[in-house]
Amino acid sequence: MALVSSNSKDSSSFPSGSRESNYCRKQKSLGLLCSNFLSLYDRDGIDTIGLDDAAARLGVERRRIYDIVNVLESIGLLTKKAKNRYSWKGFGIIPKTLQLLKQEGLKESYTSFEDPLPFKILEEEVDEKMQTSNNSSQNDKSNASSASKVSGLGASKSERKEKSLGLLTQNFVKLFLCSDVEMISLDEAAKILLGDAHDLSLMRTKVRRLYDIANVLSSMNFIEKTHHPETRKPAFRWLGMKGRSQVSLTNDLILESKKRTFGTELTNSSLKRCRMTPSVKAITDQARMTPSQTRSDCMTVKKVDASDLEKGSIQNVQNYHFGPFAPISVPKAKPSSNNRKQIHDWESLAITHSPQYHNQALRDLFGHYMEAWNSWYSEVAGGKNPIQLQS
DNA sequence: AGCTCCCGCCACAAA
DNA sequence: TTTGTGGCGGGAGCT
């Protein structure tokens, strides 16, 4: 197939049993790929994204880009423009997407785990612009229903859609938005999403896909991995937009530590066979952890009520601020007359969410930032309540 | 040993 | 027919 990239040839030259000893599976995870994808495209001035371009710049085969893009598209971050081309919508769309997903879920009368979840894709009202690209595939999507169909070759177009990663992502998110569960394991989620089909191999496949989705959503901090308090079984907890805003402070530290390690490298390909010194590996391991994972050592995160995000953020989508250490890709708030108020917001945000690191390197780095912040703050804002790094 | 999830085959859709 | 898309599950890395 013409799509096979040089990269995939690389992998085929290292068949499963004979990969180089320093092959590191984690370095090639979908989550990391998603982070890198966002580093590339979540910024001002990005309008369209070419899949070939993305694959080349990230150093992965195209198949993996489809995985990422399908999940991102399902939550509105991207919309398909044409073959090979997507347009970037950005995280401002997320509150609206979540609201719509919640409405959808509630409309489907899905309120508890006892109810089978009717499969129905979110209408494309997430983005009005999409209305212009009216085509048959949209109708197919919105008409897709019933989870009970079993897989098999010769599946129709709509049957294929029903099993798509995008639809599964939306239904997975609905589980959180439309129920009162604190956390859910992927096993449980798969059972619910499969409805009445409990075939073992179907279950395994569904769980595999949920792992893919969970990794991508975790990398954006919409969910975080945790453990059930009683069974200690791995489970995922919903963070939503709060997850994103809470980690904005630490995000830059993580980006920074990545930079220190890899320079400007954003591709996964370079990670493929690079040998890392133990110290570098320790830092990159830390950096690879999602910010929420980094936090989770010391912080407990309360479940976000979906209504919070509806109340708070929807009307403020355009005014969403990420805080003083906003990622470079995020447009910073323009200086304005209420600059002073923003300073106080930042201050309280920083105080509230000041992370505590077990990792000394990150503690040092964070300390450095706090020092810089306090010095700037005392100059500009009079030095009231300087922030202190908690130990 | 069970969990996790990368990898790429290959069916299906679109051009 | 060729190229684009993405479901799927084997099996290896990770814990």
Short mmCIF file of C-alpha atoms (C1' of nucleotides) in Angstrom, two decimals:
data_model
loop_
_atom_site.label_atom_id
_atom_site.label_comp_id
_atom_site.label_asym_id
_atom_site.label_seq_id
_atom_site.Cartn_x
_atom_site.Cartn_y
_atom_site.Cartn_z
CA MET A 1 0.00 0.00 0.00
CA ALA A 2 1.27 3.41 -0.90
CA LEU A 3 0.52 4.72 2.55
CA VAL A 4 3.09 2.62 4.23
CA SER A 5 5.65 5.06 5.48
CA SER A 6 9.31 4.57 5.93
CA ASN A 7 8.52 4.46 9.58
CA SER A 8 6.35 1.43 9.30
CA LYS A 9 9.08 -0.24 7.33
CA ASP A 10 11.30 0.49 10.25
CA SER A 11 8.98 -1.30 12.58
CA SER A 12 8.60 -4.24 10.30
CA SER A 13 12.33 -4.62 10.27
CA PHE A 14 12.10 -5.09 14.01
CA PRO A 15 9.51 -7.76 14.40
CA SER A 16 7.97 -8.26 17.77
CA GLY A 17 10.45 -10.68 19.15
CA SER A 18 13.57 -8.98 17.94
CA ARG A 19 13.15 -5.30 18.70
CA GLU A 20 16.18 -3.54 19.98
CA SER A 21 16.52 -3.83 23.69
CA ASN A 22 15.92 -0.15 24.32
CA TYR A 23 12.67 -0.11 22.43
CA CYS A 24 10.28 1.62 24.77
CA ARG A 25 6.63 1.09 24.20
CA LYS A 26 5.59 4.07 26.26
CA GLN A 27 7.53 6.42 24.04
CA LYS A 28 5.20 5.53 21.23
CA SER A 29 1.92 5.74 23.05
CA LEU A 30 -1.13 7.37 21.56
CA GLY A 31 -1.23 9.69 24.54
CA LEU A 32 2.23 11.01 23.87
CA LEU A 33 1.48 11.24 20.19
CA CYS A 34 -1.63 13.24 21.00
CA SER A 35 0.35 15.61 23.22
CA ASN A 36 2.82 16.14 20.43
CA PHE A 37 0.05 16.59 17.93
CA LEU A 38 -1.46 19.30 20.11
CA SER A 39 1.90 20.93 20.61
CA LEU A 40 2.09 21.25 16.86
CA TYR A 41 -1.41 22.34 16.08
CA ASP A 42 -3.00 23.83 19.17
CA ARG A 43 -1.83 27.35 18.47
CA ASP A 44 -2.76 30.59 16.81
CA GLY A 45 -2.69 30.70 13.08
CA ILE A 46 -3.40 27.02 12.60
CA ASP A 47 -6.35 26.60 10.33
CA THR A 48 -6.04 23.40 8.41
CA ILE A 49 -4.13 20.28 9.24
CA GLY A 50 -2.91 17.87 6.64
CA LEU A 51 -2.69 14.28 7.74
CA ASP A 52 0.41 13.64 5.69
CA ASP A 53 2.03 16.67 7.17
CA ALA A 54 1.11 15.58 10.69
CA ALA A 55 2.37 12.07 10.14
CA ALA A 56 5.62 13.34 8.71
CA ARG A 57 6.20 15.91 11.41
CA LEU A 58 5.35 13.53 14.20
CA GLY A 59 7.30 10.72 12.67
CA VAL A 60 4.54 8.17 12.77
CA GLU A 61 2.65 6.23 10.20
CA ARG A 62 -0.62 7.66 9.05
CA ARG A 63 -2.67 4.96 10.67
CA ARG A 64 -1.82 6.41 14.09
CA ILE A 65 -2.82 9.90 13.01
CA TYR A 66 -6.26 8.55 12.15
CA ASP A 67 -6.60 7.25 15.69
CA ILE A 68 -5.80 10.63 17.20
CA VAL A 69 -7.82 12.62 14.72
CA ASN A 70 -10.91 10.47 15.13
CA VAL A 71 -10.94 11.02 18.86
CA LEU A 72 -10.23 14.74 18.55
CA GLU A 73 -12.90 15.11 15.91
CA SER A 74 -15.47 13.36 18.08
CA ILE A 75 -15.09 16.02 20.74
CA GLY A 76 -15.10 18.87 18.27
CA LEU A 77 -11.45 19.84 18.35
CA LEU A 78 -11.16 19.10 14.67
CA THR A 79 -13.55 18.92 11.78
CA LYS A 80 -12.95 17.19 8.52
CA LYS A 81 -12.63 19.59 5.64
CA ALA A 82 -11.72 17.28 2.84
CA LYS A 83 -9.79 14.17 2.12
CA ASN A 84 -6.62 14.36 4.09
CA ARG A 85 -7.49 17.77 5.55
CA TYR A 86 -8.93 18.78 8.88
CA SER A 87 -9.55 22.17 10.33
CA TRP A 88 -8.51 22.98 13.86
CA LYS A 89 -11.22 24.32 16.16
CA GLY A 90 -9.40 24.46 19.44
CA PHE A 91 -10.27 23.83 23.05
CA GLY A 92 -12.70 26.72 23.15
CA ILE A 93 -15.22 24.42 21.56
CA ILE A 94 -14.99 21.83 24.31
CA PRO A 95 -17.54 23.25 26.79
CA LYS A 96 -20.10 23.39 24.05
CA THR A 97 -19.28 19.87 22.91
CA LEU A 98 -19.62 18.56 26.42
CA GLN A 99 -22.90 20.32 26.86
CA LEU A 100 -24.20 18.83 23.65
CA LEU A 101 -22.97 15.39 24.56
CA LYS A 102 -24.64 15.67 27.90
CA GLN A 103 -27.89 16.79 26.33
CA GLU A 104 -27.64 13.93 23.88
CA GLY A 105 -27.01 11.47 26.64
CA LEU A 106 -29.89 12.72 28.72
CA LYS A 107 -32.18 12.75 25.72
CA GLU A 108 -31.33 9.11 25.29
CA SER A 109 -32.62 8.69 28.83
CA TYR A 110 -29.36 7.26 29.87
CA THR A 111 -29.03 7.95 33.53
CA SER A 112 -27.56 4.91 35.18
CA PHE A 113 -25.33 1.99 34.48
CA GLU A 114 -28.29 -0.32 34.55
CA ASP A 115 -29.65 1.19 31.36
CA PRO A 116 -28.21 0.10 28.08
CA LEU A 117 -26.78 3.05 26.25
CA PRO A 118 -28.41 3.69 22.91
CA PHE A 119 -25.76 4.40 20.36
CA LYS A 120 -26.42 7.61 18.58
CA ILE A 121 -23.83 9.99 17.36
CA LEU A 122 -23.74 13.57 18.44
CA GLU A 123 -25.35 15.81 15.88
CA GLU A 124 -22.85 18.01 14.20
CA GLU A 125 -24.19 21.22 15.72
CA VAL A 126 -20.94 21.42 17.64
CA ASP A 127 -19.75 23.44 14.72
CA GLU A 128 -22.21 25.34 12.62
CA LYS A 129 -19.68 25.62 9.86
CA MET A 130 -19.96 21.96 9.33
CA GLN A 131 -23.52 22.44 8.18
CA THR A 132 -22.12 23.83 4.96
CA SER A 133 -20.36 20.66 4.11
CA ASN A 134 -23.57 18.78 3.85
CA ASN A 135 -23.11 15.26 2.66
CA SER A 136 -24.54 11.83 3.03
CA SER A 137 -22.05 10.64 5.56
CA GLN A 138 -23.45 13.03 8.13
CA ASN A 139 -26.87 11.59 7.71
CA ASP A 140 -25.49 8.15 8.10
CA LYS A 141 -23.85 9.19 11.30
CA SER A 142 -26.88 10.73 12.87
CA ASN A 143 -29.00 7.78 11.95
CA ALA A 144 -26.68 5.23 13.40
CA SER A 145 -28.31 3.42 16.26
CA SER A 146 -28.40 0.18 18.23
CA ALA A 147 -25.37 -1.28 19.85
CA SER A 148 -26.40 -4.84 19.59
CA LYS A 149 -25.10 -5.56 16.12
CA VAL A 150 -22.23 -7.93 16.17
CA SER A 151 -19.07 -7.32 14.25
CA GLY A 152 -18.13 -9.17 11.16
CA LEU A 153 -16.90 -8.77 7.67
CA GLY A 154 -19.22 -7.17 5.23
CA ALA A 155 -20.47 -4.72 7.80
CA SER A 156 -22.45 -1.94 6.19
CA LYS A 157 -21.29 1.64 6.16
CA SER A 158 -23.51 2.59 9.07
CA GLU A 159 -22.54 -0.51 11.00
CA ARG A 160 -18.96 0.51 10.54
CA LYS A 161 -19.72 3.99 11.81
CA GLU A 162 -21.39 2.58 14.88
CA LYS A 163 -18.17 0.93 15.86
CA SER A 164 -16.02 3.92 15.11
CA LEU A 165 -13.51 5.22 17.57
CA GLY A 166 -15.18 8.61 17.42
CA LEU A 167 -18.59 7.36 18.37
CA LEU A 168 -17.11 5.21 21.09
CA THR A 169 -15.32 8.27 22.42
CA GLN A 170 -18.55 10.25 22.59
CA ASN A 171 -20.36 7.45 24.35
CA PHE A 172 -17.51 7.00 26.77
CA VAL A 173 -17.65 10.70 27.62
CA LYS A 174 -21.42 10.51 27.99
CA LEU A 175 -20.96 7.85 30.63
CA PHE A 176 -19.32 10.46 32.80
CA LEU A 177 -21.50 13.40 31.85
CA CYS A 178 -24.83 11.67 32.22
CA SER A 179 -24.32 9.53 35.25
CA ASP A 180 -23.27 10.13 38.79
CA VAL A 181 -20.34 7.75 38.78
CA GLU A 182 -17.14 9.02 40.30
CA MET A 183 -14.95 6.66 38.30
CA ILE A 184 -15.32 3.79 35.95
CA SER A 185 -13.09 0.96 34.83
CA LEU A 186 -12.69 0.27 31.15
CA ASP A 187 -14.14 -3.18 31.67
CA GLU A 188 -17.29 -1.71 33.10
CA ALA A 189 -17.45 0.91 30.40
CA ALA A 190 -17.06 -1.75 27.72
CA LYS A 191 -19.88 -3.79 29.21
CA ILE A 192 -22.18 -0.82 29.26
CA LEU A 193 -21.27 0.33 25.80
CA LEU A 194 -21.70 -3.11 24.36
CA GLY A 195 -25.24 -3.26 25.61
CA ASP A 196 -26.58 -6.77 25.40
CA ALA A 197 -23.69 -8.21 23.43
CA HIS A 198 -21.35 -9.89 25.88
CA ASP A 199 -19.18 -11.92 23.58
CA LEU A 200 -15.72 -12.28 25.08
CA SER A 201 -13.79 -11.28 21.99
CA LEU A 202 -16.09 -8.30 21.42
CA MET A 203 -15.41 -7.27 24.97
CA ARG A 204 -11.66 -7.52 24.48
CA THR A 205 -11.79 -5.48 21.31
CA LYS A 206 -13.95 -2.85 22.94
CA VAL A 207 -11.64 -2.62 25.91
CA ARG A 208 -8.64 -2.22 23.59
CA ARG A 209 -10.37 0.69 21.91
CA LEU A 210 -11.26 2.20 25.24
CA TYR A 211 -7.62 2.06 26.23
CA ASP A 212 -6.79 3.96 23.06
CA ILE A 213 -9.44 6.57 23.81
CA ALA A 214 -8.56 6.82 27.47
CA ASN A 215 -4.93 7.46 26.60
CA VAL A 216 -5.83 10.28 24.30
CA LEU A 217 -8.33 11.83 26.70
CA SER A 218 -5.84 11.46 29.55
CA SER A 219 -3.17 13.23 27.57
CA MET A 220 -5.51 16.21 27.34
CA ASN A 221 -6.47 15.87 31.00
CA PHE A 222 -10.12 15.36 30.37
CA ILE A 223 -9.86 12.20 32.43
CA GLU A 224 -7.28 10.80 34.77
CA LYS A 225 -6.31 7.32 35.67
CA THR A 226 -6.93 6.31 39.22
CA HIS A 227 -7.78 3.25 41.25
CA HIS A 228 -11.02 2.16 42.73
CA PRO A 229 -10.70 2.81 46.48
CA GLU A 230 -11.98 -0.64 47.45
CA THR A 231 -11.04 -3.02 44.68
CA ARG A 232 -7.86 -1.11 43.75
CA LYS A 233 -8.79 -1.83 40.18
CA PRO A 234 -7.64 0.72 37.63
CA ALA A 235 -10.36 3.16 36.69
CA PHE A 236 -10.77 6.53 35.07
CA ARG A 237 -12.10 9.66 36.64
CA TRP A 238 -13.64 12.56 34.73
CA LEU A 239 -11.91 15.94 35.03
CA GLY A 240 -13.42 17.78 32.10
CA MET A 241 -12.43 21.39 31.51
CA LYS A 242 -11.40 21.67 35.11
CA GLY A 243 -8.79 19.07 34.42
CA ARG A 244 -7.42 21.26 31.68
CA SER A 245 -7.47 24.51 33.59
CA GLN A 246 -6.08 23.04 36.80
CA VAL A 247 -3.04 21.74 35.08
CA SER A 248 -2.31 24.85 33.10
CA LEU A 249 0.24 25.88 35.67
CA THR A 250 2.13 22.65 35.54
CA ASN A 251 1.80 22.23 31.79
CA ASP A 252 4.50 24.70 31.06
CA LEU A 253 6.81 23.03 33.50
CA ILE A 254 6.27 19.81 31.70
CA LEU A 255 6.74 21.38 28.31
CA GLU A 256 9.82 23.02 29.67
CA SER A 257 11.26 19.82 30.98
CA LYS A 258 10.55 18.18 27.65
CA LYS A 259 12.36 21.00 25.93
CA ARG A 260 15.32 20.60 28.21
CA THR A 261 15.45 16.99 27.36
CA PHE A 262 14.68 16.86 23.70
CA GLY A 263 15.21 20.37 22.44
CA THR A 264 12.51 21.20 19.96
CA GLU A 265 11.96 17.64 18.95
CA LEU A 266 8.32 16.77 18.70
CA THR A 267 8.39 13.56 16.80
CA ASN A 268 7.92 10.10 18.12
CA SER A 269 10.36 8.73 15.63
CA SER A 270 13.37 10.05 17.39
CA LEU A 271 12.26 8.28 20.50
CA LYS A 272 12.12 5.02 18.75
CA ARG A 273 15.54 3.77 19.37
CA CYS A 274 17.27 6.43 21.34
CA ARG A 275 19.16 5.26 24.34
CA MET A 276 18.59 7.45 27.31
CA THR A 277 20.78 7.89 30.31
CA PRO A 278 19.04 6.95 33.55
CA SER A 279 18.82 10.56 34.66
CA VAL A 280 17.36 11.72 31.38
CA LYS A 281 14.97 8.83 31.43
CA ALA A 282 13.83 9.74 34.94
CA ILE A 283 13.01 13.24 33.83
CA THR A 284 11.32 12.21 30.63
CA ASP A 285 9.33 9.59 32.47
CA GLN A 286 8.13 12.30 34.76
CA ALA A 287 7.44 14.56 31.83
CA ARG A 288 5.56 11.88 30.01
CA MET A 289 3.20 11.45 32.88
CA THR A 290 0.10 13.43 32.31
CA PRO A 291 0.04 16.52 34.50
CA SER A 292 -2.78 15.02 36.48
CA GLN A 293 -0.75 11.92 37.10
CA THR A 294 2.04 14.10 38.30
CA ARG A 295 -0.35 15.80 40.64
CA SER A 296 -2.13 12.75 41.79
CA ASP A 297 0.67 11.83 44.17
CA CYS A 298 -0.33 14.62 46.44
CA MET A 299 -3.60 16.11 45.35
CA THR A 300 -7.09 14.79 45.35
CA VAL A 301 -9.27 15.98 42.57
CA LYS A 302 -12.97 16.33 43.09
CA LYS A 303 -15.31 15.09 40.45
CA VAL A 304 -16.54 17.88 38.27
CA ASP A 305 -20.24 18.29 37.98
CA ALA A 306 -21.04 18.57 34.32
CA SER A 307 -23.38 21.41 35.12
CA ASP A 308 -20.42 23.43 36.38
CA LEU A 309 -18.84 23.50 33.03
CA GLU A 310 -22.11 24.43 31.43
CA LYS A 311 -22.70 27.27 33.84
CA GLY A 312 -19.22 28.57 33.92
CA SER A 313 -17.49 28.20 30.70
CA ILE A 314 -19.86 28.15 27.82
CA GLN A 315 -20.52 31.81 27.60
CA ASN A 316 -16.88 32.48 28.29
CA VAL A 317 -15.42 30.22 25.73
CA GLN A 318 -13.66 32.99 23.94
CA ASN A 319 -12.39 34.52 27.15
CA TYR A 320 -10.93 31.40 28.61
CA HIS A 321 -7.60 32.11 30.24
CA PHE A 322 -5.02 29.53 31.04
CA GLY A 323 -3.17 31.48 33.69
CA PRO A 324 0.20 33.17 33.93
CA PHE A 325 2.16 30.29 32.47
CA ALA A 326 -0.20 29.69 29.58
CA PRO A 327 1.24 27.39 26.95
CA ILE A 328 2.91 29.25 24.11
CA SER A 329 0.25 27.94 21.84
CA VAL A 330 -2.50 29.66 23.77
CA PRO A 331 -3.09 33.32 23.08
CA LYS A 332 -2.41 35.24 26.25
CA ALA A 333 -4.99 37.63 27.60
CA LYS A 334 -4.58 41.10 26.24
CA PRO A 335 -3.72 43.80 28.76
CA SER A 336 -6.87 45.60 29.63
CA SER A 337 -8.52 47.73 32.21
CA ASN A 338 -9.34 44.71 34.31
CA ASN A 339 -5.77 43.57 34.21
CA ARG A 340 -5.66 44.01 37.93
CA LYS A 341 -8.47 41.56 38.43
CA GLN A 342 -6.71 39.05 36.24
CA ILE A 343 -3.67 39.35 38.40
CA HIS A 344 -5.74 38.41 41.39
CA ASP A 345 -7.33 35.53 39.52
CA TRP A 346 -3.94 34.24 38.57
CA GLU A 347 -2.76 34.62 42.08
CA SER A 348 -5.60 32.65 43.55
CA LEU A 349 -5.28 30.06 40.83
CA ALA A 350 -1.61 29.65 41.52
CA ILE A 351 -2.14 29.42 45.25
CA THR A 352 -5.00 26.99 44.95
CA HIS A 353 -3.31 24.75 42.49
CA SER A 354 0.29 25.03 43.51
CA PRO A 355 1.55 21.53 42.77
CA GLN A 356 3.69 19.53 45.10
CA TYR A 357 6.30 17.38 43.49
CA HIS A 358 8.04 14.36 44.82
CA ASN A 359 10.47 14.66 41.98
CA GLN A 360 13.31 16.94 43.02
CA ALA A 361 14.06 18.15 39.51
CA LEU A 362 10.49 19.33 39.07
CA ARG A 363 10.47 20.85 42.54
CA ASP A 364 13.56 22.83 41.68
CA LEU A 365 12.13 23.91 38.40
CA PHE A 366 8.85 24.90 39.95
CA GLY A 367 10.72 26.74 42.68
CA HIS A 368 12.55 28.66 40.02
CA TYR A 369 9.30 29.67 38.39
CA MET A 370 7.78 30.67 41.70
CA GLU A 371 10.78 32.80 42.42
CA ALA A 372 10.45 34.52 39.07
CA TRP A 373 6.75 34.95 39.61
CA ASN A 374 7.15 36.44 43.05
CA SER A 375 9.78 38.82 41.83
CA TRP A 376 7.58 39.92 38.93
CA TYR A 377 4.56 40.08 41.18
CA SER A 378 6.23 42.24 43.82
CA GLU A 379 7.33 44.61 41.08
CA VAL A 380 4.01 44.87 39.28
CA ALA A 381 1.45 44.14 41.94
CA GLY A 382 3.02 45.35 45.13
CA GLY A 383 4.19 42.00 46.42
CA LYS A 384 1.16 41.03 48.44
CA ASN A 385 0.88 37.33 49.25
CA PRO A 386 3.85 35.94 47.43
CA ILE A 387 3.38 32.33 46.48
CA GLN A 388 5.37 29.75 48.33
CA LEU A 389 6.27 26.35 47.15
CA GLN A 390 4.78 23.86 49.50
CA SER A 391 6.93 20.98 50.58
"C1'" DA B 1 -0.12 -13.53 35.14
"C1'" DG B 2 -2.98 -10.14 34.03
"C1'" DC B 3 -3.14 -5.59 32.25
"C1'" DT B 4 -2.12 -2.48 28.68
"C1'" DC B 5 -2.10 -1.05 24.06
"C1'" DC B 6 1.25 -0.82 19.76
"C1'" DC B 7 1.27 -2.39 15.36
"C1'" DG B 8 -0.02 -3.33 10.86
"C1'" DC B 9 -3.20 -6.38 8.12
"C1'" DC B 10 -6.80 -5.92 5.28
"C1'" DA B 11 -11.82 -4.68 4.38
"C1'" DC B 12 -14.39 -1.05 2.98
"C1'" DA B 13 -15.14 3.78 1.20
"C1'" DA B 14 -14.02 7.40 -1.76
"C1'" DA B 15 -11.81 9.39 -5.63
"C1'" DT C 1 -8.27 0.74 -10.22
"C1'" DT C 2 -5.94 3.39 -6.92
"C1'" DT C 3 -5.81 5.79 -2.76
"C1'" DG C 4 -7.74 6.99 1.73
"C1'" DT C 5 -9.76 5.40 5.97
"C1'" DG C 6 -10.03 2.90 10.06
"C1'" DG C 7 -11.91 -1.69 12.46
"C1'" DC C 8 -9.78 -5.15 14.44
"C1'" DG C 9 -7.16 -8.51 17.17
"C1'" DG C 10 -2.45 -10.71 17.75
"C1'" DG C 11 0.88 -10.57 20.72
"C1'" DA C 12 4.65 -8.15 23.20
"C1'" DG C 13 5.85 -4.70 26.76
"C1'" DC C 14 4.67 -3.35 31.37
"C1'" DT C 15 3.41 -3.85 36.25
#
